[in-house]
mmCIF file of C-alpha atoms in Angstrom:
data_model
loop_
_atom_site.group_PDB
_atom_site.id
_atom_site.type_symbol
_atom_site.label_atom_id
_atom_site.label_comp_id
_atom_site.label_asym_id
_atom_site.label_seq_id
_atom_site.Cartn_x
_atom_site.Cartn_y
_atom_site.Cartn_z
ATOM 1 C CA UNK A 226 -8.591 -1.421 21.143
ATOM 2 C CA UNK A 227 -10.945 1.469 21.368
ATOM 3 C CA UNK A 228 -13.668 -0.212 19.256
ATOM 4 C CA UNK A 229 -15.472 -3.428 19.691
ATOM 5 C CA UNK A 230 -13.320 -6.419 18.718
ATOM 6 C CA UNK A 231 -14.948 -8.348 15.816
ATOM 7 C CA UNK A 232 -15.216 -12.131 15.773
ATOM 8 C CA UNK A 233 -12.386 -13.945 14.025
ATOM 9 C CA UNK A 234 -12.757 -16.200 11.047
ATOM 10 C CA UNK A 235 -10.233 -17.533 8.500
ATOM 11 C CA UNK A 236 -11.212 -19.444 5.409
ATOM 12 C CA UNK A 237 -7.738 -20.616 4.774
ATOM 13 C CA UNK A 238 -6.387 -21.797 8.085
ATOM 14 C CA UNK A 239 -7.491 -21.949 11.732
ATOM 15 C CA UNK A 240 -8.781 -18.396 12.135
ATOM 16 C CA UNK A 241 -6.099 -17.393 14.653
ATOM 17 C CA UNK A 242 -2.294 -16.867 14.784
ATOM 18 C CA UNK A 243 -0.277 -17.610 17.801
ATOM 19 C CA UNK A 244 1.856 -14.712 18.981
ATOM 20 C CA UNK A 245 5.560 -15.742 19.362
ATOM 21 C CA UNK A 246 5.837 -13.390 22.428
ATOM 22 C CA UNK A 247 3.261 -15.387 24.346
ATOM 23 C CA UNK A 248 0.254 -13.115 23.847
ATOM 24 C CA UNK A 249 -2.115 -15.817 22.634
ATOM 25 C CA UNK A 250 -4.102 -15.944 19.477
ATOM 26 C CA UNK A 251 -4.888 -12.694 17.494
ATOM 27 C CA UNK A 252 -8.169 -12.685 15.525
ATOM 28 C CA UNK A 253 -8.301 -11.721 11.929
ATOM 29 C CA UNK A 254 -9.957 -8.313 11.167
ATOM 30 C CA UNK A 255 -13.415 -8.696 9.854
ATOM 31 C CA UNK A 256 -16.054 -6.096 8.834
ATOM 32 C CA UNK A 257 -19.068 -7.227 10.724
ATOM 33 C CA UNK A 258 -19.111 -4.691 13.525
ATOM 34 C CA UNK A 259 -21.362 -1.753 12.550
ATOM 35 C CA UNK A 260 -19.557 1.558 12.926
ATOM 36 C CA UNK A 261 -16.066 0.030 12.693
ATOM 37 C CA UNK A 262 -13.520 1.160 10.086
ATOM 38 C CA UNK A 263 -13.622 -2.129 8.052
ATOM 39 C CA UNK A 264 -17.511 -1.999 8.186
ATOM 40 C CA UNK A 265 -17.382 1.547 6.809
ATOM 41 C CA UNK A 266 -15.060 0.540 3.983
ATOM 42 C CA UNK A 267 -17.433 -2.309 2.828
ATOM 43 C CA UNK A 268 -20.725 -0.672 3.558
ATOM 44 C CA UNK A 269 -19.939 2.975 2.507
ATOM 45 C CA UNK A 270 -16.661 3.379 0.662
ATOM 46 C CA UNK A 271 -17.078 0.579 -1.769
ATOM 47 C CA UNK A 272 -20.548 1.571 -2.954
ATOM 48 C CA UNK A 273 -19.497 5.149 -3.340
ATOM 49 C CA UNK A 274 -16.416 4.015 -5.275
ATOM 50 C CA UNK A 275 -18.593 2.132 -7.832
ATOM 51 C CA UNK A 276 -20.332 5.472 -8.461
ATOM 52 C CA UNK A 277 -17.130 7.288 -9.018
ATOM 53 C CA UNK A 278 -15.875 4.591 -11.405
ATOM 54 C CA UNK A 279 -19.156 4.752 -13.316
ATOM 55 C CA UNK A 280 -18.649 8.411 -13.870
ATOM 56 C CA UNK A 281 -14.948 8.252 -14.666
ATOM 57 C CA UNK A 282 -15.380 6.875 -18.204
ATOM 58 C CA UNK A 283 -18.182 6.709 -20.781
ATOM 59 C CA UNK A 284 -18.725 3.041 -20.159
ATOM 60 C CA UNK A 285 -21.024 1.025 -22.413
ATOM 61 C CA UNK A 286 -24.401 -0.295 -21.235
ATOM 62 C CA UNK A 287 -22.974 -3.736 -20.576
ATOM 63 C CA UNK A 288 -20.203 -2.278 -18.426
ATOM 64 C CA UNK A 289 -22.761 -0.189 -16.554
ATOM 65 C CA UNK A 290 -24.958 -3.237 -15.993
ATOM 66 C CA UNK A 291 -21.826 -5.014 -14.619
ATOM 67 C CA UNK A 292 -21.253 -2.125 -12.136
ATOM 68 C CA UNK A 293 -24.928 -2.210 -11.084
ATOM 69 C CA UNK A 294 -24.893 -5.844 -10.475
ATOM 70 C CA UNK A 295 -21.618 -5.494 -8.299
ATOM 71 C CA UNK A 296 -23.299 -2.715 -6.365
ATOM 72 C CA UNK A 297 -26.258 -4.941 -5.641
ATOM 73 C CA UNK A 298 -24.144 -7.737 -4.711
ATOM 74 C CA UNK A 299 -22.130 -5.986 -2.079
ATOM 75 C CA UNK A 300 -25.068 -4.166 -0.593
ATOM 76 C CA UNK A 301 -27.854 -6.754 -0.666
ATOM 77 C CA UNK A 302 -26.367 -10.196 -1.640
ATOM 78 C CA UNK A 303 -23.630 -12.635 -0.760
ATOM 79 C CA UNK A 304 -20.251 -13.216 -2.396
ATOM 80 C CA UNK A 305 -20.502 -14.661 -5.876
ATOM 81 C CA UNK A 306 -17.641 -16.291 -7.728
ATOM 82 C CA UNK A 307 -16.028 -14.872 -10.865
ATOM 83 C CA UNK A 308 -17.399 -16.183 -14.078
ATOM 84 C CA UNK A 309 -15.800 -19.423 -15.208
ATOM 85 C CA UNK A 310 -14.588 -17.587 -18.339
ATOM 86 C CA UNK A 311 -12.341 -15.233 -16.266
ATOM 87 C CA UNK A 312 -8.686 -16.105 -16.679
ATOM 88 C CA UNK A 313 -8.059 -16.362 -12.904
ATOM 89 C CA UNK A 314 -11.436 -17.802 -11.921
ATOM 90 C CA UNK A 315 -9.778 -21.069 -10.678
ATOM 91 C CA UNK A 316 -7.263 -19.224 -8.554
ATOM 92 C CA UNK A 317 -9.839 -17.061 -6.928
ATOM 93 C CA UNK A 318 -12.113 -20.093 -6.336
ATOM 94 C CA UNK A 319 -9.279 -21.737 -4.435
ATOM 95 C CA UNK A 320 -8.523 -18.565 -2.411
ATOM 96 C CA UNK A 321 -12.283 -18.131 -1.741
ATOM 97 C CA UNK A 322 -13.339 -21.701 -1.166
ATOM 98 C CA UNK A 323 -14.573 -20.943 2.336
ATOM 99 C CA UNK A 324 -15.817 -17.376 1.488
ATOM 100 C CA UNK A 325 -17.951 -17.683 -1.579
ATOM 101 C CA UNK A 326 -21.649 -17.644 -0.667
ATOM 102 C CA UNK A 327 -21.152 -15.774 2.592
ATOM 103 C CA UNK A 328 -21.769 -12.148 3.432
ATOM 104 C CA UNK A 329 -19.048 -9.748 2.481
ATOM 105 C CA UNK A 330 -18.753 -8.543 6.066
ATOM 106 C CA UNK A 331 -18.329 -12.066 7.464
ATOM 107 C CA UNK A 332 -15.027 -12.996 5.668
ATOM 108 C CA UNK A 333 -11.549 -11.579 6.435
ATOM 109 C CA UNK A 334 -11.379 -7.877 5.658
ATOM 110 C CA UNK A 335 -8.232 -8.139 3.586
ATOM 111 C CA UNK A 336 -9.780 -10.932 1.362
ATOM 112 C CA UNK A 337 -12.998 -9.038 0.971
ATOM 113 C CA UNK A 338 -11.285 -5.819 -0.099
ATOM 114 C CA UNK A 339 -8.958 -7.635 -2.562
ATOM 115 C CA UNK A 340 -11.936 -9.538 -4.164
ATOM 116 C CA UNK A 341 -14.038 -6.474 -4.427
ATOM 117 C CA UNK A 342 -11.332 -4.767 -6.624
ATOM 118 C CA UNK A 343 -11.003 -7.914 -8.752
ATOM 119 C CA UNK A 344 -14.807 -7.972 -9.325
ATOM 120 C CA UNK A 345 -14.705 -4.345 -10.096
ATOM 121 C CA UNK A 346 -12.142 -4.963 -12.880
ATOM 122 C CA UNK A 347 -14.332 -7.774 -14.092
ATOM 123 C CA UNK A 348 -17.427 -5.464 -14.264
ATOM 124 C CA UNK A 349 -15.695 -2.974 -16.496
ATOM 125 C CA UNK A 350 -14.160 -5.641 -18.744
ATOM 126 C CA UNK A 351 -10.596 -4.792 -17.807
ATOM 127 C CA UNK A 352 -9.287 -8.274 -18.754
ATOM 128 C CA UNK A 353 -11.650 -9.058 -21.628
ATOM 129 C CA UNK A 354 -10.684 -8.782 -25.331
ATOM 130 C CA UNK A 355 -11.917 -5.605 -26.808
ATOM 131 C CA UNK A 356 -11.425 -1.821 -26.743
ATOM 132 C CA UNK A 357 -11.726 -1.444 -22.970
ATOM 133 C CA UNK A 358 -9.101 -4.180 -22.165
ATOM 134 C CA UNK A 359 -6.392 -2.679 -20.069
ATOM 135 C CA UNK A 360 -8.129 0.647 -19.429
ATOM 136 C CA UNK A 361 -7.462 1.663 -15.815
ATOM 137 C CA UNK A 362 -10.755 2.609 -14.241
ATOM 138 C CA UNK A 363 -8.907 4.831 -11.775
ATOM 139 C CA UNK A 364 -6.651 6.576 -14.370
ATOM 140 C CA UNK A 365 -8.595 9.899 -14.502
ATOM 141 C CA UNK A 366 -8.153 10.410 -10.743
ATOM 142 C CA UNK A 367 -4.454 9.508 -10.807
ATOM 143 C CA UNK A 368 -3.774 11.792 -13.739
ATOM 144 C CA UNK A 369 -5.659 14.682 -12.237
ATOM 145 C CA UNK A 370 -3.436 14.537 -9.131
ATOM 146 C CA UNK A 371 -0.212 14.383 -11.138
ATOM 147 C CA UNK A 372 -1.451 17.588 -13.131
ATOM 148 C CA UNK A 373 -2.503 19.463 -9.985
ATOM 149 C CA UNK A 374 -1.077 22.755 -8.737
ATOM 150 C CA UNK A 375 -0.260 20.917 -5.482
ATOM 151 C CA UNK A 376 2.203 18.494 -7.139
ATOM 152 C CA UNK A 377 3.771 21.423 -9.118
ATOM 153 C CA UNK A 378 4.395 23.179 -5.728
ATOM 154 C CA UNK A 379 5.839 20.104 -4.198
ATOM 155 C CA UNK A 380 8.265 19.622 -7.157
ATOM 156 C CA UNK A 381 9.300 23.269 -7.016
ATOM 157 C CA UNK A 382 10.131 22.883 -3.294
ATOM 158 C CA UNK A 383 12.835 20.435 -4.294
ATOM 159 C CA UNK A 384 14.924 23.518 -5.317
ATOM 160 C CA UNK A 385 15.466 24.377 -1.573
ATOM 161 C CA UNK A 386 16.138 20.813 -0.454
ATOM 162 C CA UNK A 387 18.871 20.293 -3.074
ATOM 163 C CA UNK A 388 21.068 22.814 -1.303
ATOM 164 C CA UNK A 389 20.948 21.109 2.059
ATOM 165 C CA UNK A 390 23.498 18.733 3.445
ATOM 166 C CA UNK A 391 23.023 15.126 2.218
ATOM 167 C CA UNK A 392 21.956 13.696 5.566
ATOM 168 C CA UNK A 393 19.365 16.463 6.083
ATOM 169 C CA UNK A 394 18.098 16.046 2.578
ATOM 170 C CA UNK A 395 17.882 12.329 3.080
ATOM 171 C CA UNK A 396 15.902 12.562 6.260
ATOM 172 C CA UNK A 397 13.518 15.117 4.653
ATOM 173 C CA UNK A 398 13.030 12.862 1.592
ATOM 174 C CA UNK A 399 12.377 9.862 3.783
ATOM 175 C CA UNK A 400 9.634 11.767 5.621
ATOM 176 C CA UNK A 401 8.266 12.967 2.316
ATOM 177 C CA UNK A 402 7.957 9.414 1.184
ATOM 178 C CA UNK A 403 6.350 8.429 4.526
ATOM 179 C CA UNK A 404 3.760 11.007 4.451
ATOM 180 C CA UNK A 405 2.991 10.923 0.799
ATOM 181 C CA UNK A 406 1.153 13.783 -0.879
ATOM 182 C CA UNK A 407 0.402 15.814 2.136
ATOM 183 C CA UNK A 408 1.661 19.144 1.018
ATOM 184 C CA UNK A 409 2.501 20.458 4.503
ATOM 185 C CA UNK A 410 4.629 17.327 5.288
ATOM 186 C CA UNK A 411 6.250 16.440 1.897
ATOM 187 C CA UNK A 412 9.088 18.210 0.135
ATOM 188 C CA UNK A 413 8.397 21.467 2.099
ATOM 189 C CA UNK A 414 10.050 20.060 5.113
ATOM 190 C CA UNK A 415 12.599 22.483 6.653
ATOM 191 C CA UNK A 416 16.142 21.841 7.699
ATOM 192 C CA UNK A 417 15.328 22.974 11.224
ATOM 193 C CA UNK A 418 12.606 20.290 11.792
ATOM 194 C CA UNK A 419 12.552 17.655 9.035
ATOM 195 C CA UNK A 420 9.990 15.474 10.841
ATOM 196 C CA UNK A 421 6.532 15.732 12.400
ATOM 197 C CA UNK A 422 7.767 13.769 15.411
ATOM 198 C CA UNK A 423 7.642 16.840 17.750
ATOM 199 C CA UNK A 424 3.855 16.832 17.435
ATOM 200 C CA UNK A 425 3.606 13.237 18.348
ATOM 201 C CA UNK A 426 2.317 12.005 15.062
ATOM 202 C CA UNK A 427 5.230 9.672 14.369
ATOM 203 C CA UNK A 428 4.407 6.881 16.728
ATOM 204 C CA UNK A 429 7.505 4.770 15.917
ATOM 205 C CA UNK A 430 10.658 6.072 14.459
ATOM 206 C CA UNK A 431 13.492 3.724 13.451
ATOM 207 C CA UNK A 432 14.927 6.111 10.872
ATOM 208 C CA UNK A 433 18.365 6.415 12.582
ATOM 209 C CA UNK A 434 18.745 2.550 12.564
ATOM 210 C CA UNK A 435 17.526 2.578 8.881
ATOM 211 C CA UNK A 436 20.125 5.051 7.828
ATOM 212 C CA UNK A 437 22.839 3.224 9.835
ATOM 213 C CA UNK A 438 21.869 -0.153 8.020
ATOM 214 C CA UNK A 439 22.071 1.542 4.647
ATOM 215 C CA UNK A 440 25.441 2.987 5.458
ATOM 216 C CA UNK A 441 26.747 -0.481 6.578
ATOM 217 C CA UNK A 442 25.438 -2.260 3.393
ATOM 218 C CA UNK A 443 26.120 0.466 0.859
ATOM 219 C CA UNK A 444 25.837 0.134 -2.001
ATOM 220 C CA UNK A 445 22.888 -1.962 -1.185
ATOM 221 C CA UNK A 446 20.451 -3.831 -3.416
ATOM 222 C CA UNK A 447 17.147 -2.430 -2.258
ATOM 223 C CA UNK A 448 13.662 -3.766 -2.865
ATOM 224 C CA UNK A 449 10.872 -1.196 -2.628
ATOM 225 C CA UNK A 450 7.152 -2.324 -2.430
ATOM 226 C CA UNK A 451 5.329 0.638 -3.786
ATOM 227 C CA UNK A 452 2.049 1.913 -2.449
ATOM 228 C CA UNK A 453 -0.038 4.514 -4.157
ATOM 229 C CA UNK A 454 0.455 6.210 -7.522
ATOM 230 C CA UNK A 455 0.366 10.005 -8.335
ATOM 231 C CA UNK A 456 1.518 12.402 -5.694
ATOM 232 C CA UNK A 457 2.461 9.590 -3.352
ATOM 233 C CA UNK A 458 4.725 7.701 -5.744
ATOM 234 C CA UNK A 459 6.694 10.855 -6.735
ATOM 235 C CA UNK A 460 8.434 11.274 -3.355
ATOM 236 C CA UNK A 461 9.188 7.493 -3.382
ATOM 237 C CA UNK A 462 10.870 7.936 -6.745
ATOM 238 C CA UNK A 463 12.761 11.129 -5.403
ATOM 239 C CA UNK A 464 13.989 9.094 -2.383
ATOM 240 C CA UNK A 465 15.192 6.258 -4.694
ATOM 241 C CA UNK A 466 17.139 8.745 -6.729
ATOM 242 C CA UNK A 467 18.721 10.143 -3.592
ATOM 243 C CA UNK A 468 19.828 6.632 -2.437
ATOM 244 C CA UNK A 469 21.230 5.875 -5.855
ATOM 245 C CA UNK A 470 22.905 9.220 -6.227
ATOM 246 C CA UNK A 471 24.527 9.128 -2.761
ATOM 247 C CA UNK A 472 25.803 5.555 -3.316
ATOM 248 C CA UNK A 473 23.662 4.063 -0.522
ATOM 249 C CA UNK A 474 21.886 1.947 -3.103
ATOM 250 C CA UNK A 475 23.612 0.380 -6.066
ATOM 251 C CA UNK A 476 20.421 -1.076 -7.511
ATOM 252 C CA UNK A 477 16.756 -0.648 -6.673
ATOM 253 C CA UNK A 478 14.012 -3.184 -7.517
ATOM 254 C CA UNK A 479 10.627 -1.425 -7.381
ATOM 255 C CA UNK A 480 7.655 -3.781 -7.011
ATOM 256 C CA UNK A 481 4.337 -2.479 -8.360
ATOM 257 C CA UNK A 482 0.950 -3.907 -8.938
ATOM 258 C CA UNK A 483 0.456 -5.857 -12.200
ATOM 259 C CA UNK A 484 -2.957 -4.247 -12.737
ATOM 260 C CA UNK A 485 -5.092 -1.510 -11.163
ATOM 261 C CA UNK A 486 -5.848 -2.286 -7.480
ATOM 262 C CA UNK A 487 -7.134 -0.502 -4.373
ATOM 263 C CA UNK A 488 -8.017 2.593 -6.284
ATOM 264 C CA UNK A 489 -4.651 4.155 -6.476
ATOM 265 C CA UNK A 490 -2.066 1.539 -6.133
ATOM 266 C CA UNK A 491 0.908 1.996 -8.482
ATOM 267 C CA UNK A 492 1.374 0.004 -11.682
ATOM 268 C CA UNK A 493 4.114 0.314 -14.275
ATOM 269 C CA UNK A 494 2.040 2.795 -16.231
ATOM 270 C CA UNK A 495 1.938 4.908 -13.048
ATOM 271 C CA UNK A 496 5.670 4.839 -12.650
ATOM 272 C CA UNK A 497 6.166 5.947 -16.257
ATOM 273 C CA UNK A 498 3.539 8.737 -15.767
ATOM 274 C CA UNK A 499 5.505 10.024 -12.744
ATOM 275 C CA UNK A 500 8.754 9.951 -14.583
ATOM 276 C CA UNK A 501 7.251 11.917 -17.465
ATOM 277 C CA UNK A 502 5.852 14.422 -14.859
ATOM 278 C CA UNK A 503 9.363 14.810 -13.480
ATOM 279 C CA UNK A 504 10.801 15.307 -16.896
ATOM 280 C CA UNK A 505 8.395 18.122 -17.589
ATOM 281 C CA UNK A 506 9.569 19.932 -14.418
ATOM 282 C CA UNK A 507 12.490 22.375 -14.287
ATOM 283 C CA UNK A 508 15.475 22.471 -11.808
ATOM 284 C CA UNK A 509 16.232 19.525 -9.530
ATOM 285 C CA UNK A 510 12.848 17.767 -10.215
ATOM 286 C CA UNK A 511 13.634 17.617 -13.964
ATOM 287 C CA UNK A 512 17.250 16.421 -13.263
ATOM 288 C CA UNK A 513 15.777 13.707 -10.988
ATOM 289 C CA UNK A 514 13.517 12.563 -13.757
ATOM 290 C CA UNK A 515 16.335 12.315 -16.284
ATOM 291 C CA UNK A 516 18.542 10.389 -13.881
ATOM 292 C CA UNK A 517 15.762 7.942 -13.062
ATOM 293 C CA UNK A 518 14.973 7.470 -16.787
ATOM 294 C CA UNK A 519 18.613 6.610 -17.368
ATOM 295 C CA UNK A 520 18.724 4.394 -14.302
ATOM 296 C CA UNK A 521 15.816 2.273 -15.736
ATOM 297 C CA UNK A 522 17.654 1.939 -19.043
ATOM 298 C CA UNK A 523 20.866 0.944 -17.263
ATOM 299 C CA UNK A 524 19.150 -1.600 -14.885
ATOM 300 C CA UNK A 525 19.870 0.390 -11.746
ATOM 301 C CA UNK A 526 16.130 0.899 -11.341
ATOM 302 C CA UNK A 527 14.325 -2.408 -12.067
ATOM 303 C CA UNK A 528 10.431 -2.522 -12.123
ATOM 304 C CA UNK A 529 8.722 -5.771 -11.190
ATOM 305 C CA UNK A 530 4.990 -6.592 -11.164
ATOM 306 C CA UNK A 531 4.520 -10.046 -9.770
ATOM 307 C CA UNK A 532 0.931 -11.310 -9.645
ATOM 308 C CA UNK A 533 1.145 -12.095 -5.974
ATOM 309 C CA UNK A 534 0.928 -8.254 -5.228
ATOM 310 C CA UNK A 535 -2.760 -8.521 -6.143
ATOM 311 C CA UNK A 536 -3.414 -11.652 -4.229
ATOM 312 C CA UNK A 537 -5.616 -11.579 -0.982
ATOM 313 C CA UNK A 538 -2.887 -13.142 1.093
ATOM 314 C CA UNK A 539 -0.267 -12.060 3.631
ATOM 315 C CA UNK A 540 3.315 -11.863 2.352
ATOM 316 C CA UNK A 541 4.176 -14.851 4.589
ATOM 317 C CA UNK A 542 2.643 -16.902 1.761
ATOM 318 C CA UNK A 543 4.566 -15.386 -1.089
ATOM 319 C CA UNK A 544 5.556 -17.846 -3.740
ATOM 320 C CA UNK A 545 9.185 -19.245 -3.898
ATOM 321 C CA UNK A 546 10.197 -17.185 -6.878
ATOM 322 C CA UNK A 547 9.203 -13.861 -5.225
ATOM 323 C CA UNK A 548 10.705 -15.010 -1.966
ATOM 324 C CA UNK A 549 14.008 -15.673 -3.638
ATOM 325 C CA UNK A 550 13.904 -12.354 -5.465
ATOM 326 C CA UNK A 551 13.318 -10.427 -2.237
ATOM 327 C CA UNK A 552 15.945 -12.600 -0.332
ATOM 328 C CA UNK A 553 18.569 -11.467 -2.895
ATOM 329 C CA UNK A 554 18.179 -7.803 -1.645
ATOM 330 C CA UNK A 555 19.902 -6.323 1.264
ATOM 331 C CA UNK A 556 16.762 -4.570 2.447
ATOM 332 C CA UNK A 557 13.119 -4.458 1.555
ATOM 333 C CA UNK A 558 11.407 -1.101 2.113
ATOM 334 C CA UNK A 559 7.575 -1.486 2.243
ATOM 335 C CA UNK A 560 5.520 1.499 1.665
ATOM 336 C CA UNK A 561 1.942 2.165 2.860
ATOM 337 C CA UNK A 562 -0.892 0.709 4.791
ATOM 338 C CA UNK A 563 -1.767 -2.335 2.641
ATOM 339 C CA UNK A 564 1.843 -3.606 2.442
ATOM 340 C CA UNK A 565 2.024 -3.264 6.215
ATOM 341 C CA UNK A 566 -1.148 -5.275 6.662
ATOM 342 C CA UNK A 567 0.159 -8.005 4.453
ATOM 343 C CA UNK A 568 3.597 -7.976 6.189
ATOM 344 C CA UNK A 569 2.297 -8.426 9.839
ATOM 345 C CA UNK A 570 -0.989 -9.971 8.799
ATOM 346 C CA UNK A 571 -4.313 -8.206 9.035
ATOM 347 C CA UNK A 572 -5.062 -9.200 12.615
ATOM 348 C CA UNK A 573 -6.031 -7.457 15.878
ATOM 349 C CA UNK A 574 -2.489 -7.679 17.405
ATOM 350 C CA UNK A 575 -1.903 -5.756 20.628
ATOM 351 C CA UNK A 576 -0.323 -2.532 19.559
ATOM 352 C CA UNK A 577 2.666 -3.408 21.772
ATOM 353 C CA UNK A 578 3.101 -6.802 19.977
ATOM 354 C CA UNK A 579 6.666 -7.169 18.764
ATOM 355 C CA UNK A 580 7.207 -5.877 15.133
ATOM 356 C CA UNK A 581 10.365 -7.983 15.076
ATOM 357 C CA UNK A 582 8.438 -11.193 15.998
ATOM 358 C CA UNK A 583 5.800 -10.421 13.457
ATOM 359 C CA UNK A 584 8.336 -10.053 10.635
ATOM 360 C CA UNK A 585 10.980 -12.610 11.711
ATOM 361 C CA UNK A 586 10.052 -14.906 8.803
ATOM 362 C CA UNK A 587 10.659 -12.184 6.128
ATOM 363 C CA UNK A 588 13.557 -13.309 3.828
ATOM 364 C CA UNK A 589 15.627 -10.242 4.307
ATOM 365 C CA UNK A 590 15.964 -7.068 6.460
ATOM 366 C CA UNK A 591 12.694 -5.191 6.264
ATOM 367 C CA UNK A 592 11.594 -1.574 6.911
ATOM 368 C CA UNK A 593 7.991 -0.265 6.930
ATOM 369 C CA UNK A 594 7.092 3.287 6.082
ATOM 370 C CA UNK A 595 3.346 3.739 6.795
ATOM 371 C CA UNK A 596 0.811 6.382 7.385
ATOM 372 C CA UNK A 597 -1.632 4.576 9.739
ATOM 373 C CA UNK A 598 -4.968 4.089 7.954
ATOM 374 C CA UNK A 599 -6.361 0.909 9.400
ATOM 375 C CA UNK A 600 -6.624 -0.984 12.755
ATOM 376 C CA UNK A 601 -3.622 -3.257 12.584
ATOM 377 C CA UNK A 602 -0.480 -2.032 14.213
ATOM 378 C CA UNK A 603 2.519 -3.611 16.095
ATOM 379 C CA UNK A 604 5.726 -2.431 17.714
ATOM 380 C CA UNK A 605 4.567 0.599 19.836
ATOM 381 C CA UNK A 606 5.893 1.228 23.259
ATOM 382 C CA UNK A 607 3.382 0.992 26.185
ATOM 383 C CA UNK A 608 3.845 4.694 26.821
ATOM 384 C CA UNK A 609 2.966 5.680 23.271
ATOM 385 C CA UNK A 610 -0.084 3.422 23.265
ATOM 386 C CA UNK A 611 -1.280 4.964 26.567
ATOM 387 C CA UNK A 612 -0.729 8.507 25.246
ATOM 388 C CA UNK A 613 -2.623 7.801 21.972
ATOM 389 C CA UNK A 614 -5.554 6.020 23.655
ATOM 390 C CA UNK A 615 -5.933 8.644 26.360
ATOM 391 C CA UNK A 616 -6.435 11.386 23.709
ATOM 392 C CA UNK A 617 -9.990 10.339 23.094
ATOM 393 C CA UNK A 618 -9.673 10.610 19.358
ATOM 394 C CA UNK A 619 -9.359 7.908 16.672
ATOM 395 C CA UNK A 620 -5.675 7.555 15.624
ATOM 396 C CA UNK A 621 -5.451 4.158 13.859
ATOM 397 C CA UNK A 622 -7.556 4.831 10.860
ATOM 398 C CA UNK A 623 -7.386 8.537 10.125
ATOM 399 C CA UNK A 624 -3.926 8.835 8.489
ATOM 400 C CA UNK A 625 -2.867 11.489 11.050
ATOM 401 C CA UNK A 626 -0.156 9.218 12.531
ATOM 402 C CA UNK A 627 2.671 7.341 10.958
ATOM 403 C CA UNK A 628 5.518 4.938 11.652
ATOM 404 C CA UNK A 629 9.036 3.979 10.462
ATOM 405 C CA UNK A 630 9.799 0.503 11.656
ATOM 406 C CA UNK A 631 12.857 -1.689 10.940
ATOM 407 C CA UNK A 632 13.760 -5.302 11.474
ATOM 408 C CA UNK A 633 17.377 -5.625 10.532
#
């Protein structure tokens, strides 16, 4: 690690996890080291986000007071429980039994982030009966991105990809899904160099093994754990269409969040908004939208929104009904940084720690497509780690590097 290692703590178990490959215990990531990435999220990003949410809607005085109280709590106070009237207060009290009353920075980073977003929804009355019930506080930002000229340009670029050989198109769409809404690395990829690996930004690449697995299991039942909405969900949907259209997947189960979470995480409403955006487009983008719309109606594209996707827990602790649902699929494709953190656990694993060992418990074959935006990472080669660390620049938290990892 290039930054000071924070002390470990775990309110649910023993505070460390033994590494199957003999590396000893790995501490959970906290936010109590000034200047660290987790510290910056809790101390700077979350207060700024409250201000953005406050300005996004004409909230009532009561809602504004709720946001002000949350801001005071996260900056000056300690963690307070949800009000007893909240529908899930008992569940969060159990999850936070060793965290409530402590400083936000002194509890596991994943738990603190998750509870912050739950309390943000409480502040604006998202779950309470009344006219504001179910109103997404992040909707204006999501919609503005879908309506942007950048997204329009990305969808127009599909005109060129549609004429390429299927394997080249597939690889380009895989990388578009990986890199999300970065215009220079999304649908505009060329046939000559359909990946950013030549510049060293793809730090692990199991894409060949992934395509081989899909070929062997075709037509596969595929589970996709979505990440962000808007311009990042669009390439995910385009990739899903490609897999269905080419017969590599016979059915796709797309798992989204049951309610707004982590600013821009995708919900069913966001999936529908993306489909409508595709339908408004011309050319291949519009055709993709029509096919996906029909796929939903025919059951080839199934949307799920299990409550566990908003829990502050690693996927290892998924409930049995979700475990069985995922186990029934041939492959689970996990998108984004948060899903990766929950997959391998949000711990300070050595970067060379085995991705296979970290995910051996997962109930089916699993692939991770992730732009690296937090400290946790596994499965890198010693040579790659040496090269990245010798550069003298941050690489774990900037989103400038990415990975495609597979545990068949």
